Each structure stands twice: as C-alpha cells, then as structure tokens.
C-alpha cells in the first residue's frame, strides 16, 4: 500500500471520522453515566448519613461523653459503612478512617456542610461523607455540638460499573473503527479498481497494444473518464492502423516496382552486352552514348537488386540459412572471388567456426571492403578475432576517416556523405544492407574512426543463433 | 508468335545449341542476340509446352529455363526434362527467393542465374556446365584405365562411370562433382571449393546448388542414399569421398 496513495488517504479519513464520532458519542455517554453513578452513590450515602443523624437527634447533653460518641458511631456504621465520630480530640469508631479524612474535607464539614470526598484507600476507591451534629437547645434553638461524624463506604461496585461502561465504550468504538475501515476499503476499491484498470490499460496502450480498453460501469465521473479513454484508444488504433497500412502499401509498392523493373532490365542487360561488343567500333558520340547506357544499365540493375533486397528485409521475408562455416574461409573466398586478395591485408586466423549464413556474411564483407577500397585509402586491413561467443571482424582503411556529421548516418539508405561527390559504383544501399544482414544474425555493425585516422567498420556477430 | 531465327541459321557443328524458354519477348530477344553473338546457336521459345516439343524435334546441348512461365511452369518443365534424360538445365529466376531456388534445384536444375543477368554471366555458366561434359574422347583410344572405388568404376579419360559393371547415366554436373571428389579420396572439400571448381561460380555462391547435386548423385551411386557410403557429409565442413 502506497503512503499518500488514494487508499491510504481514504482509510485515514474514514478512521478519523469514526474515531471522532465514537469518541464523542461513546466518550460523552461514558462521562455522563459515570457522573450519574457517582452522583447517585454520593447522594445516597449522604442521605443515609443525614437520615441516621436525624434519627439520633437529640443527642443529649453537651459535651458528649464517650458513650454518646460510641453510640453515634455504632448507629452510623453497618455492613457497608464504617464510621468515625470526632469530638475535639476524642474519637470513636473505626480509627483507620482517620487517614481517609483529608484536611479540606474537615474544613468543609466544620463550616457546617454535609461534605463528601472520594479517596483512594490503598487501591480501593472509597467515598467519605461527613457532617456536624447540631443539638437542640431548650427554647427551640439549634447550635453546633462540635461533634463531627464521618462515614466511609467502598465504591468498588460503582467502579466496576464504570469500568464496564468504559470497556463497552471502547468496544463500541473499536467495532465502529473496524466497520469504518471495512467501509473505507470498499469505497477505496470502488474508486481504485477502475483507476487501476485505467492505469493498466494506459500502460498496455503505451506498450503498443492498441486494442487495450477498459470496462465502463455506471455513469459517474470515473465511467466518464473510462469512456473518454476508450474513445481515445479507438481513434489511436484507427490512426496507427491507417499509418501502418500506408507504410505497408508504400513498402509493397517499392517491392512491386522493383520486381516489375526486373523484366525490362533483364532485356536491357542482355542487349547491353551486345552493344558492348560493338560500342568500341561506333564513332564519336554514338560510341560514348552506347558506353554510357551500358554503364547506367548495370548501375540500375545493381540498384534494383539492392532495392529488392531491402524490401525483403522490410517485409520480414529475409531468412537466414545458417550453416557451420569457418569464418576465415568465408572471408577469403569473398575476397578471392572479387579479385581483392592482393588489395587487402588480412589477419584471418582459421579455425574460428560459426553458424552463420555464408551468403549474407559474404554480402557484409563485400560491402565493407568495397566501401573501404572506394572511399578510403589503401592499405585496407581486415582483422578477425573471437571472444567467447562473440566473433568480431574489423575492416579499416588509412583514408581521412569519417566526418563527425557523417558517422550517425553512415548506414542510412541512400545516404550520400558528400552530395557533391560523383556517384560511385554503389547503389547507396550497400551499407544499409550490410547492417540489416548483421542484425538478422543477432549482431551489429558499427562505424567509427580509428586511432590513426582511417575509418573502422566493426562487425560483431554471435557465434550461434540465439532463440530470438 | 513470330519466332526469331538467330542469325547464322547454318548451324556450325560443335557450336553449343541452347534452348531458351522465356515468356517475355524482350528478354528472349535480348538473350538470343547476346548468346548468338557469343557463338551459341539459340533456339528461343515462349512457353514450356513449346520448349518440350522443341526438345524432341531439335535436341539442344543445354536448356536455359525461366521459372515464371504461363501455363506449364518452369519447375514442371524442369522435372519433365530430368525425367527424360540428363540434359543440363540452367534456371533463370526472376526472384532470388530462396524457396524458388530450392524448389528449382530439387526439380533437377544444374545451376541458376538471377534475373536481370548479364549475358556474359549466363554465358559463363553455360560454358561451365558444358565443360563438365569434358573433351570428346581422343580418336586413338588410350589404354582404358579404370579406377575402382568399391562397386564404382570410373574411367577418367572416357568419362564413364559404372556401378557393379553396369554403366551409370550421370548428368554432366554430377559427373564433374564425382570426378572432383574422387581425385582426393578421403579428403574433405568445402562446399565453396566445390562451387568454384565444379560450377565455376564467379560470385560467392550458394552451397544449396552443391547440396542439391550431391543428393542427385547419391540417388544414382549409393545403395541407400539416406545412409551414404561414397559421398559422405562432414557437418560444417563439406563433403568427402569415402573412406570406403
């Protein structure tokens, strides 16, 4: 659960509400009941004292003798009450009660009130009530007798009731809190589930699953958001689908055009051969024109072949025909067939075996070396090495290297490093095709500048095809 | 359709006769011209049916066959030519689609050229295939030397192969491949090496051409082509003749 999350906030709000409510209701009730219980106990006890004191009236002569005092205390005490009667420095009754009578209680009693005080007698709550006795003088006058009577009773039953009250208040509060948390969770789920669903769907949409939708329940604000989300996703799916269709159409068009170009090119190529034999004997411009059309026919053929190759990569139709090959042998054959053996310094240790598609590796090598021979400067060197499951082929030249603005685009299709440069023999697709072939093997092709200035193209391929 | 008879209709003896089966007229004319100019007698037809008919009336030395034909397609034509004999076949594929190449080789083609092909490439392939039939036997027969490899008897001069003393009908490419392998019995030859020496491919070729030919050769010389004894595969390296 996230701190500061929606669920936490809802829980806190609900709990706080319940705690305040419970505290107010249960706590208020408890305080009131407690006051009432104590009040009743005090009143009852005071009444008992007053009644018994009234029953003792008149007391007889003053000052009272010890007999009078003990009669009073005897009369005042019973099973529940203990009593103590004080007169000046004499006392009668339960002597232990002395410690329960506080000076301020005596103060109030001496002032002529019926007073009470709750005290703690060694852990037992006690109620002490005191009063002064008046005597009736002959002539109907009343006067203070100087006798103080105190009775004490245990408040344990009341304390028990009050404790029960408190327990009940806590219990009610607790139950209410649990109930509130449950409600809060429910409410949170009601809000959170749609929110989470929305979040999940948004994430799926972001990951490219354009069919992600959320369920719309009810007609509240969340349902409105869900509806909006679905509409957005739908229009996104429509647009992306349209774009994909357009792209697929464009790719298919390129592929179709390239294929269509093949047949007329096949005828032109065949005829160019016938022309080639005659061109040298044609006079002046006619000869030059013949040579040019032959040259351009061959360029066009190369371009169309490369275009078809690229469109097969784009269509995902390029397949690998892996076989176990000695890498050095593939590379040397590649150079030998093109007559480049003498132009390249090779560091090609044999005995490095890999499961590659030799024809595609040949295309990569031919493009890299051809590129180095065309644009770099000799000597062009080839280095083959292996490290664990990765095999590296490095093609470097001693030319001026690649300009920094060219580096990121060197594998782009039809990228011309120097637009002013005359068209070379390449189709402008060679390096792009080499790059695609490297990727098809699960490897990569990168370009950089060497320490001594020339361009360095590095091919890194895994020895075997992964499961990917 | 108006058939272009190549110039020099008087066919010179020893001039290789090429039967070209190609449906596109411009390509047909262009290739006829180019091959004619390089000293071949070219018979050009537009459909597989016509090609098969021409095969019977004027047997060529080699067939150049477009795979994409209306009606009877190139694969079927290839299969029928193979069923009838060991005439060399070079396929023209308009697409370098792997599946076409594999199917064409399986149908029995000796080699293939991807369109658009330069006439000199096609011509080099034709020459390479025809060279495999070797020079005609010398007029004064040398003492026949027959190499024995198990049941196989190979006469290098007479270019004949027997199995259990019965002559085997091998296509030129199959024969060249067998001769190449038996020259160094027990040594492994890589597919690339075989491709360059037998097919004379001028580009980094395609070991599937070699594999397809090995399959066909095995079907003729092995007792059980699924458990080859003569031409053995060495995985990851190539092929080896023997050891028996």
XYZ file of C-alpha atoms in Angstrom:
712
model
C 0.000 0.000 0.000
C 1.425 3.364 -1.020
C 1.832 6.001 1.642
C -0.052 9.012 0.377
C -1.954 6.788 -2.018
C -5.638 7.141 -2.572
C -6.409 4.081 -0.473
C -4.365 5.317 2.478
C -5.995 8.701 2.347
C -9.476 7.244 2.229
C -8.701 4.901 5.130
C -7.324 7.713 7.212
C -10.298 9.950 6.537
C -12.809 7.241 7.420
C -10.908 6.201 10.541
C -10.546 9.743 11.747
C -14.247 10.338 11.230
C -15.120 7.216 13.186
C -12.671 7.909 15.963
C -14.054 11.413 16.434
C -17.635 10.193 16.282
C -17.009 7.266 18.594
C -15.046 9.402 20.998
C -17.803 11.966 21.045
C -20.704 9.539 21.365
C -19.227 6.746 23.458
C -16.911 9.042 25.427
C -19.715 11.554 26.095
C -22.031 8.752 27.166
C -19.376 7.312 29.404
C -18.637 10.582 31.127
C -22.316 11.264 31.678
C -23.047 7.811 33.025
C -20.016 7.942 35.254
C -21.042 11.277 36.725
C -24.569 9.964 37.239
C -23.398 6.816 39.000
C -21.058 8.690 41.294
C -23.660 11.352 41.958
C -26.190 8.714 42.936
C -23.740 6.954 45.215
C -22.792 10.199 46.887
C -26.370 11.370 47.286
C -27.477 8.036 48.657
C -24.639 7.877 51.133
C -25.172 11.488 52.215
C -28.873 10.790 52.625
C -28.115 7.728 54.753
C -25.859 9.840 56.947
C -28.361 12.637 57.251
C -31.215 10.197 57.969
C -29.202 8.364 60.612
C -28.051 11.625 62.136
C -31.651 12.828 62.212
C -32.697 9.600 63.881
C -30.071 10.210 66.607
C -31.489 13.635 67.354
C -31.436 14.963 70.029
C -28.062 13.899 71.256
C -28.349 14.684 74.812
C -26.216 16.817 76.955
C -23.092 18.540 75.803
C -20.263 17.944 75.866
C -20.955 14.375 74.884
C -19.482 11.565 76.846
C -17.623 8.623 75.362
C -20.799 6.567 75.483
C -22.618 9.062 73.357
C -19.833 9.099 70.822
C -19.660 5.354 70.548
C -23.463 5.154 70.375
C -23.321 7.536 67.437
C -20.603 5.648 65.663
C -22.333 2.354 66.330
C -25.545 3.717 64.955
C -23.839 5.103 61.872
C -21.906 2.017 60.881
C -23.362 -1.080 59.324
C -22.191 -3.814 56.988
C -21.275 -1.442 54.238
C -20.410 1.638 56.173
C -17.637 2.258 58.592
C -17.855 5.353 60.694
C -15.729 7.658 62.816
C -17.036 10.235 65.226
C -14.764 13.042 66.310
C -15.206 15.480 69.134
C -12.371 17.795 69.855
C -9.516 15.407 70.469
C -11.587 12.340 71.114
C -12.655 9.836 68.521
C -14.870 6.837 68.385
C -15.423 4.197 65.712
C -13.111 2.938 63.022
C -9.764 4.528 63.825
C -8.335 3.524 60.452
C -10.654 6.007 58.809
C -8.578 8.888 60.144
C -6.187 8.607 57.256
C -9.077 8.908 54.788
C -10.255 12.237 56.099
C -8.408 14.992 54.347
C -7.908 18.407 55.970
C -10.040 20.146 53.351
C -12.925 17.731 53.986
C -12.746 18.508 57.702
C -12.589 22.164 56.789
C -15.808 21.929 54.823
C -17.555 19.812 57.484
C -16.594 22.214 60.242
C -18.100 25.004 58.168
C -21.383 23.235 58.671
C -21.877 21.431 55.376
C -22.595 17.884 54.563
C -19.454 17.242 52.525
C -18.015 14.304 50.708
C -14.817 13.300 49.091
C -13.694 10.317 47.070
C -10.377 8.981 48.274
C -8.116 6.138 47.385
C -7.549 3.789 50.251
C -4.687 1.585 49.162
C -6.158 0.920 45.732
C -9.778 0.718 46.867
C -11.896 3.716 45.956
C -13.765 4.981 48.990
C -16.396 7.659 49.488
C -16.119 9.586 52.700
C -19.100 11.697 53.783
C -19.023 13.907 56.811
C -21.393 16.163 58.724
C -21.597 18.080 62.000
C -24.190 17.398 64.535
C -26.411 20.164 65.820
C -28.171 19.974 69.134
C -31.490 21.424 70.068
C -31.211 23.714 72.997
C -34.108 24.228 75.335
C -36.065 27.105 73.852
C -36.009 25.565 70.400
C -32.591 26.952 69.389
C -30.210 24.832 67.413
C -26.499 25.051 67.839
C -23.394 23.338 66.801
C -22.479 20.435 69.015
C -18.851 20.206 67.894
C -19.368 16.549 67.008
C -18.211 15.528 63.512
C -19.375 12.241 62.133
C -17.777 10.618 59.089
C -18.870 7.523 57.279
C -16.930 5.750 54.564
C -18.104 3.226 52.086
C -16.380 1.296 49.358
C -17.009 2.484 45.796
C -15.902 -0.838 44.245
C -19.338 -1.749 42.767
C -19.607 1.694 41.171
C -16.019 1.468 39.940
C -16.864 -1.875 38.412
C -19.911 -0.426 36.673
C -17.865 2.482 35.437
C -15.131 0.140 34.159
C -17.775 -1.841 32.359
C -19.057 1.362 30.842
C -15.565 2.253 29.695
C -14.994 -1.214 28.258
C -18.268 -1.003 26.405
C -17.359 2.426 25.067
C -14.012 1.158 23.810
C -15.666 -1.908 22.334
C -18.255 0.130 20.504
C -15.540 2.463 19.285
C -13.390 -0.470 18.140
C -16.230 -2.191 16.319
C -17.138 1.090 14.683
C -13.493 1.553 13.655
C -13.280 -1.923 12.109
C -16.548 -1.313 10.355
C -15.256 2.033 9.130
C -12.040 0.515 7.831
C -14.070 -2.098 6.007
C -16.256 0.592 4.502
C -13.209 2.641 3.604
C -11.610 -0.335 1.867
C -14.805 -0.979 -0.031
C -15.057 2.626 -1.065
C -11.385 2.668 -1.978
C -11.819 -0.453 -4.059
C -14.811 1.010 -5.780
C -12.709 4.001 -6.744
C -9.368 2.287 -7.059
C -10.353 -0.675 -9.221
C -11.461 1.444 -12.131
C -8.454 3.703 -11.607
C -6.097 0.727 -11.605
C -7.812 -0.762 -14.651
C -7.397 2.560 -16.364
C -3.736 2.633 -15.380
C -3.177 -0.915 -16.684
C -4.940 -0.161 -19.935
C -2.938 3.046 -20.367
C 0.283 1.122 -19.800
C -0.709 -1.544 -22.314
C -1.566 1.171 -24.791
C 1.859 2.689 -24.219
C 3.472 -0.698 -24.838
C 1.810 -0.783 -28.209
C -1.259 -2.897 -27.541
C -3.691 -0.602 -29.260
C -6.624 -2.885 -28.533
C -6.480 -2.109 -24.803
C -9.871 -0.962 -23.486
C -11.462 -0.552 -20.052
C -14.919 -1.598 -18.872
C -17.378 1.243 -18.366
C -19.592 0.781 -15.252
C -22.247 3.176 -14.120
C -22.396 6.829 -15.021
C -20.155 8.572 -12.515
C -17.089 10.668 -13.292
C -14.867 7.571 -13.397
C -17.108 5.985 -16.001
C -16.815 9.215 -17.978
C -13.025 9.024 -17.816
C -13.157 5.361 -18.888
C -15.392 6.228 -21.814
C -13.050 9.013 -22.891
C -10.095 6.675 -22.581
C -11.785 4.090 -24.779
C -12.660 6.659 -27.408
C -9.073 7.933 -27.408
C -7.664 4.431 -27.704
C -10.060 3.663 -30.526
C -9.092 6.694 -32.549
C -5.431 5.993 -31.824
C -5.866 2.435 -33.080
C -7.592 3.728 -36.180
C -4.852 6.250 -36.928
C -1.983 3.884 -36.263
C -3.693 1.190 -38.312
C -4.050 3.646 -41.141
C -0.400 4.639 -40.882
C 0.674 1.008 -40.807
C -1.467 0.274 -43.828
C 0.005 3.225 -45.641
C 3.510 2.144 -44.745
C 2.828 -1.441 -45.790
C 1.352 -0.160 -49.047
C 4.389 2.006 -49.644
C 6.713 -0.900 -48.953
C 4.723 -3.233 -51.142
C 4.791 -0.601 -53.850
C 8.586 -0.383 -53.664
C 8.839 -4.156 -53.788
C 6.374 -4.424 -56.673
C 8.073 -1.667 -58.633
C 11.448 -3.294 -58.098
C 10.120 -6.633 -59.278
C 8.414 -5.039 -62.262
C 11.670 -3.323 -63.195
C 13.441 -6.649 -63.351
C 11.972 -7.904 -66.591
C 12.752 -4.848 -68.739
C 16.142 -4.663 -67.039
C 16.779 -8.290 -67.863
C 16.182 -7.479 -71.528
C 18.277 -4.290 -71.357
C 21.116 -6.075 -69.584
C 21.159 -8.786 -72.217
C 21.170 -6.257 -75.025
C 23.780 -4.081 -73.317
C 26.121 -6.981 -73.713
C 25.587 -6.984 -77.455
C 26.112 -3.240 -77.552
C 29.269 -3.516 -75.512
C 30.935 -5.585 -78.177
C 30.009 -3.007 -80.827
C 30.483 0.185 -78.810
C 34.196 0.460 -79.379
C 33.703 0.487 -83.135
C 30.941 3.139 -83.047
C 32.173 6.620 -83.941
C 32.265 9.609 -81.555
C 29.151 10.440 -79.610
C 27.321 7.280 -80.599
C 30.110 5.226 -79.012
C 30.096 7.343 -75.867
C 26.306 7.164 -75.660
C 26.409 3.400 -76.056
C 29.037 3.116 -73.307
C 27.007 5.350 -71.024
C 23.764 3.451 -71.481
C 25.592 0.190 -70.821
C 27.156 1.611 -67.665
C 23.864 3.009 -66.407
C 22.024 -0.213 -67.193
C 24.427 -2.048 -64.940
C 24.043 0.599 -62.230
C 20.288 0.358 -62.496
C 20.466 -3.414 -62.224
C 22.546 -3.161 -59.078
C 20.159 -0.602 -57.638
C 17.083 -2.708 -58.355
C 18.699 -5.814 -56.894
C 19.575 -3.891 -53.743
C 16.089 -2.384 -53.565
C 14.554 -5.829 -53.742
C 16.896 -6.999 -51.012
C 15.982 -4.046 -48.800
C 12.276 -4.515 -49.379
C 12.633 -8.134 -48.335
C 14.212 -7.008 -45.072
C 11.361 -4.549 -44.575
C 8.756 -7.187 -45.250
C 10.463 -9.525 -42.776
C 10.934 -12.011 -45.610
C 14.689 -12.200 -45.252
C 15.557 -15.645 -43.950
C 18.801 -16.974 -42.569
C 20.212 -20.197 -43.972
C 22.651 -20.978 -41.177
C 25.397 -23.477 -41.679
C 28.584 -24.274 -39.823
C 31.339 -22.293 -41.530
C 34.979 -21.487 -40.980
C 34.722 -17.692 -40.828
C 38.201 -17.097 -42.270
C 37.347 -19.296 -45.240
C 34.159 -17.384 -45.969
C 36.036 -14.090 -45.845
C 38.941 -15.240 -48.021
C 36.547 -16.729 -50.584
C 34.660 -13.444 -50.571
C 37.865 -11.526 -51.341
C 39.214 -14.074 -53.815
C 36.061 -14.123 -55.937
C 36.105 -10.344 -56.279
C 39.810 -10.219 -57.018
C 40.583 -8.249 -53.849
C 43.014 -10.715 -52.304
C 46.002 -8.548 -53.224
C 44.407 -5.309 -52.077
C 43.611 -6.276 -48.512
C 45.885 -7.075 -45.593
C 44.143 -9.883 -43.833
C 44.681 -11.063 -40.286
C 42.396 -14.051 -40.571
C 43.141 -16.914 -38.181
C 41.431 -20.068 -39.379
C 39.647 -22.427 -37.054
C 37.024 -19.937 -35.916
C 33.740 -21.670 -36.595
C 30.296 -20.148 -36.518
C 26.760 -20.977 -37.530
C 26.129 -18.187 -39.988
C 24.540 -17.713 -43.353
C 27.681 -17.582 -45.532
C 25.969 -15.785 -48.393
C 24.831 -12.968 -46.123
C 28.201 -12.722 -44.390
C 29.740 -12.536 -47.853
C 27.461 -9.599 -48.655
C 28.560 -7.824 -45.466
C 32.259 -8.400 -46.128
C 31.931 -7.377 -49.781
C 30.134 -4.155 -48.875
C 32.575 -3.199 -46.109
C 35.694 -3.975 -48.108
C 34.253 -2.456 -51.302
C 33.388 0.678 -49.369
C 36.878 0.886 -47.872
C 38.514 0.416 -51.281
C 36.274 3.049 -52.881
C 36.218 5.773 -50.244
C 39.197 5.069 -48.005
C 42.795 4.665 -48.903
C 44.896 1.557 -49.085
C 46.052 -0.432 -47.325
C 42.697 -1.803 -46.278
C 43.050 -4.286 -43.456
C 40.762 -6.997 -42.171
C 41.018 -8.370 -38.636
C 39.138 -11.397 -37.422
C 39.017 -12.235 -33.722
C 36.842 -14.075 -31.254
C 35.990 -13.520 -27.625
C 33.780 -16.138 -26.042
C 30.582 -16.392 -28.053
C 31.209 -13.198 -29.999
C 33.149 -13.007 -33.228
C 34.462 -9.680 -34.466
C 35.511 -8.649 -37.948
C 37.162 -5.256 -38.315
C 37.610 -3.519 -41.657
C 39.795 -0.431 -41.553
C 41.454 1.828 -44.090
C 44.086 4.570 -43.979
C 41.873 7.239 -45.511
C 40.786 10.520 -43.962
C 38.142 8.773 -41.852
C 34.503 9.723 -41.482
C 33.379 13.256 -40.678
C 31.554 13.509 -37.331
C 28.325 14.590 -39.032
C 28.507 11.558 -41.330
C 29.066 8.933 -38.614
C 25.479 8.610 -37.365
C 24.125 8.308 -40.919
C 26.651 6.027 -42.478
C 24.207 3.090 -42.523
C 21.223 5.136 -43.709
C 19.707 4.215 -47.033
C 20.822 6.352 -49.942
C 22.904 8.499 -47.589
C 25.487 10.405 -49.546
C 28.315 11.578 -47.357
C 29.105 14.266 -49.850
C 26.271 15.322 -52.091
C 28.743 16.965 -54.428
C 30.668 13.746 -54.827
C 30.236 11.974 -58.097
C 28.111 8.859 -57.935
C 30.271 5.899 -57.157
C 29.630 2.387 -58.295
C 27.476 1.694 -55.229
C 23.695 1.809 -55.128
C 23.667 3.804 -51.887
C 22.137 0.775 -50.216
C 25.193 -1.405 -49.698
C 25.984 -0.413 -46.115
C 22.292 -0.411 -45.174
C 22.000 -3.969 -46.475
C 25.162 -4.985 -44.624
C 23.714 -3.517 -41.431
C 20.419 -5.400 -41.901
C 22.314 -8.636 -42.501
C 24.256 -8.149 -39.285
C 21.033 -7.545 -37.390
C 19.477 -10.647 -38.921
C 22.306 -12.666 -37.377
C 21.554 -11.106 -33.994
C 24.668 -8.977 -34.168
C 25.564 -5.432 -35.046
C 27.616 -3.342 -37.404
C 29.157 -0.086 -36.262
C 31.324 2.628 -37.740
C 33.995 4.734 -36.059
C 37.298 6.418 -36.733
C 40.484 4.561 -35.900
C 43.273 5.985 -33.778
C 45.406 6.533 -36.859
C 42.707 8.412 -38.746
C 41.081 5.929 -41.105
C 37.504 4.674 -40.933
C 36.928 1.472 -38.984
C 33.853 -0.647 -39.552
C 33.282 -3.308 -36.916
C 31.063 -6.329 -37.357
C 30.149 -8.209 -34.174
C 28.123 -11.375 -34.543
C 27.235 -14.044 -32.031
C 28.774 -17.394 -32.895
C 25.403 -19.131 -32.902
C 21.869 -18.041 -33.432
C 20.022 -17.328 -30.259
C 16.492 -18.467 -29.700
C 15.360 -14.961 -30.536
C 4.193 -15.597 -82.207
C 6.925 -14.635 -84.635
C 9.984 -16.740 -83.878
C 13.293 -15.006 -84.358
C 15.644 -17.393 -86.018
C 19.109 -16.409 -84.837
C 21.428 -15.062 -87.483
C 23.698 -17.729 -88.930
C 20.964 -20.276 -89.270
C 23.530 -22.596 -90.766
C 24.469 -24.241 -87.537
C 28.168 -24.776 -87.191
C 28.981 -28.226 -85.897
C 30.389 -28.048 -82.389
C 28.548 -24.815 -81.682
C 26.651 -25.395 -78.475
C 22.922 -25.342 -79.091
C 20.956 -23.554 -76.399
C 17.209 -23.923 -75.967
C 15.915 -20.768 -74.291
C 12.459 -20.964 -72.721
C 11.428 -17.442 -71.682
C 7.972 -15.846 -71.872
C 8.981 -12.189 -72.074
C 9.743 -11.326 -75.643
C 12.238 -8.554 -74.954
C 14.263 -10.738 -72.618
C 14.040 -13.607 -75.072
C 15.274 -11.469 -77.954
C 17.973 -9.818 -75.895
C 19.379 -13.096 -74.603
C 19.115 -14.695 -78.053
C 21.086 -11.851 -79.522
C 23.686 -11.823 -76.789
C 24.204 -15.593 -76.713
C 24.150 -15.741 -80.507
C 26.843 -13.085 -80.573
C 28.949 -15.242 -78.264
C 28.871 -18.206 -80.556
C 25.855 -20.187 -79.421
C 23.055 -21.434 -81.596
C 19.967 -20.274 -79.780
C 16.511 -21.725 -80.117
C 14.075 -19.452 -78.315
C 10.513 -20.368 -77.351
C 7.914 -18.638 -75.211
C 6.222 -21.467 -73.317
C 7.114 -24.663 -71.518
C 4.920 -26.692 -73.864
C 6.727 -25.346 -76.916
C 10.037 -25.966 -75.216
C 9.245 -29.605 -74.549
C 8.113 -30.044 -78.170
C 11.303 -28.429 -79.466
C 13.348 -30.670 -77.222
C 12.102 -33.665 -79.171
C 12.481 -32.164 -82.646
C 15.875 -30.431 -82.229
C 17.719 -31.671 -79.152
C 19.847 -28.881 -77.657
C 23.043 -29.191 -75.640
C 21.644 -27.171 -72.775
C 18.335 -25.634 -71.653
C 18.027 -22.141 -70.220
C 14.680 -22.073 -68.485
C 12.704 -19.230 -66.976
C 10.867 -20.340 -63.841
C 7.955 -17.952 -64.221
C 6.116 -19.260 -67.232
C 2.472 -19.006 -68.138
C 0.760 -22.380 -68.301
C 3.248 -25.152 -67.633
C 5.609 -23.607 -65.105
C 9.371 -23.854 -65.050
C 9.551 -26.376 -62.206
C 7.298 -28.795 -64.065
C 9.231 -28.356 -67.316
C 12.438 -28.956 -65.372
C 11.050 -32.148 -63.829
C 9.938 -33.476 -67.223
C 13.310 -32.768 -68.855
C 15.048 -34.524 -65.947
C 12.736 -37.493 -66.207
C 13.604 -37.810 -69.882
C 17.383 -37.569 -69.584
C 20.451 -35.793 -68.315
C 20.287 -32.639 -70.364
C 21.917 -29.768 -68.421
C 19.457 -27.116 -67.232
C 20.152 -23.592 -66.045
C 17.220 -21.834 -64.411
C 16.505 -18.141 -64.745
C 14.831 -16.937 -61.574
C 13.145 -13.577 -61.629
C 13.383 -13.558 -57.888
C 16.197 -14.604 -55.690
C 13.583 -16.075 -53.420
C 15.104 -18.922 -51.504
C 12.070 -21.091 -51.956
C 12.218 -20.791 -55.759
C 15.889 -21.625 -55.828
C 15.483 -24.630 -53.571
C 12.468 -25.900 -55.484
C 14.223 -25.409 -58.821
C 17.318 -27.290 -57.679
C 15.134 -30.029 -56.248
C 13.379 -30.271 -59.614
C 16.768 -31.107 -61.090
C 18.339 -27.890 -62.355
C 22.133 -27.852 -62.524
C 22.556 -24.210 -61.771
C 20.616 -20.975 -61.600
C 21.037 -17.370 -62.609
C 19.089 -14.499 -61.098
C 17.500 -12.025 -63.475
C 18.448 -9.476 -64.541
C 21.564 -11.382 -65.521
C 24.330 -10.082 -67.683
C 24.643 -12.191 -70.786
C 28.302 -12.822 -70.041
C 27.379 -14.296 -66.644
C 24.787 -16.569 -68.209
C 27.219 -17.497 -70.932
C 29.951 -18.300 -68.437
C 27.515 -20.604 -66.628
C 26.557 -22.321 -69.848
C 30.210 -22.831 -70.743
C 30.954 -24.125 -67.254
C 28.155 -26.661 -67.438
C 29.112 -27.741 -70.923
C 32.783 -28.010 -69.976
C 31.761 -30.599 -67.437
C 30.903 -32.918 -70.307
C 34.614 -32.689 -70.941
C 36.540 -33.022 -74.132
C 35.365 -35.679 -76.533
C 37.253 -38.948 -76.185
C 40.542 -38.954 -78.128
C 40.426 -40.608 -81.572
C 43.143 -43.084 -80.644
C 41.818 -44.670 -77.501
C 44.384 -44.757 -74.766
C 44.545 -47.922 -72.702
C 41.472 -47.764 -70.597
C 42.329 -47.095 -67.014
C 39.519 -47.708 -64.654
C 39.710 -46.508 -61.085
C 37.968 -48.791 -58.653
C 36.183 -47.383 -55.645
C 34.161 -50.176 -54.103
C 31.448 -51.022 -56.601
C 32.174 -47.940 -58.658
C 34.356 -47.972 -61.720
C 35.500 -44.589 -63.014
C 37.083 -44.089 -66.425
C 38.537 -40.554 -66.241
C 39.545 -40.475 -69.898
C 36.347 -41.875 -71.280
C 34.226 -40.013 -68.753
C 32.129 -43.036 -67.900
C 31.103 -44.422 -64.550
C 29.935 -47.943 -63.842
C 28.384 -49.444 -60.792
C 28.713 -53.193 -60.390
C 29.931 -53.163 -64.035
C 26.704 -51.547 -65.253
C 27.056 -48.104 -66.827
C 25.548 -45.228 -64.845
C 23.826 -42.342 -66.608
C 25.217 -39.284 -64.848
C 24.407 -35.708 -65.783
C 27.476 -33.610 -66.670
C 27.385 -31.726 -63.380
C 27.012 -34.920 -61.361
C 29.913 -36.443 -63.252
C 32.164 -33.428 -62.666
C 31.302 -33.428 -58.984
C 32.109 -37.128 -58.670
C 35.425 -36.692 -60.535
C 36.349 -33.788 -58.283
C 35.596 -35.781 -55.134
C 37.314 -38.991 -56.263
C 40.506 -37.147 -57.191
C 41.264 -36.762 -53.493
C 39.529 -39.696 -51.793
C 39.265 -39.249 -48.051
C 39.834 -35.512 -48.156
C 37.108 -33.055 -47.184
C 36.212 -30.495 -49.830
C 34.278 -27.467 -48.702
C 31.077 -26.508 -50.468
C 32.647 -23.229 -51.526
C 35.603 -25.039 -53.087
C 33.283 -27.385 -54.987
C 31.160 -24.472 -56.104
C 34.152 -22.694 -57.562
C 35.761 -25.750 -59.126
C 32.711 -27.586 -60.483
C 30.285 -24.753 -61.157
C 32.904 -22.054 -61.764
C 30.726 -19.572 -59.929
C 32.147 -16.109 -60.216
C 30.444 -14.876 -57.067
C 30.134 -16.132 -53.547
C 27.760 -18.819 -54.372
C 25.259 -20.852 -52.922
C 26.039 -24.148 -51.312
C 22.486 -25.286 -51.993
C 23.488 -25.863 -55.605
C 26.145 -28.249 -54.323
C 23.786 -29.909 -51.837
C 21.112 -30.486 -54.493
C 23.630 -32.043 -56.867
C 25.055 -34.267 -54.118
C 21.517 -35.508 -53.424
C 21.013 -36.396 -57.087
C 24.424 -38.067 -57.340
C 23.751 -40.131 -54.219
C 20.435 -41.274 -55.639
C 22.389 -42.810 -58.529
C 25.547 -44.213 -56.917
C 24.623 -45.124 -53.355
C 22.883 -48.353 -52.374
C 20.953 -46.401 -49.767
C 21.053 -42.659 -50.316
C 19.879 -41.989 -46.752
C 22.994 -43.777 -45.442
C 25.637 -42.680 -47.973
C 28.927 -44.569 -48.209
C 30.630 -42.958 -51.220
C 29.812 -39.291 -50.791
C 29.777 -38.512 -47.109
C 28.702 -35.292 -45.456
C 31.108 -33.779 -42.955
C 28.927 -31.463 -40.962
C 30.085 -27.901 -41.014
C 32.888 -28.578 -43.480
C 31.630 -30.036 -46.712
C 31.818 -33.394 -48.495
C 34.279 -36.253 -48.637
C 34.575 -39.288 -50.881
C 34.898 -42.348 -48.684
C 36.673 -43.742 -46.859
C 35.103 -46.951 -48.101
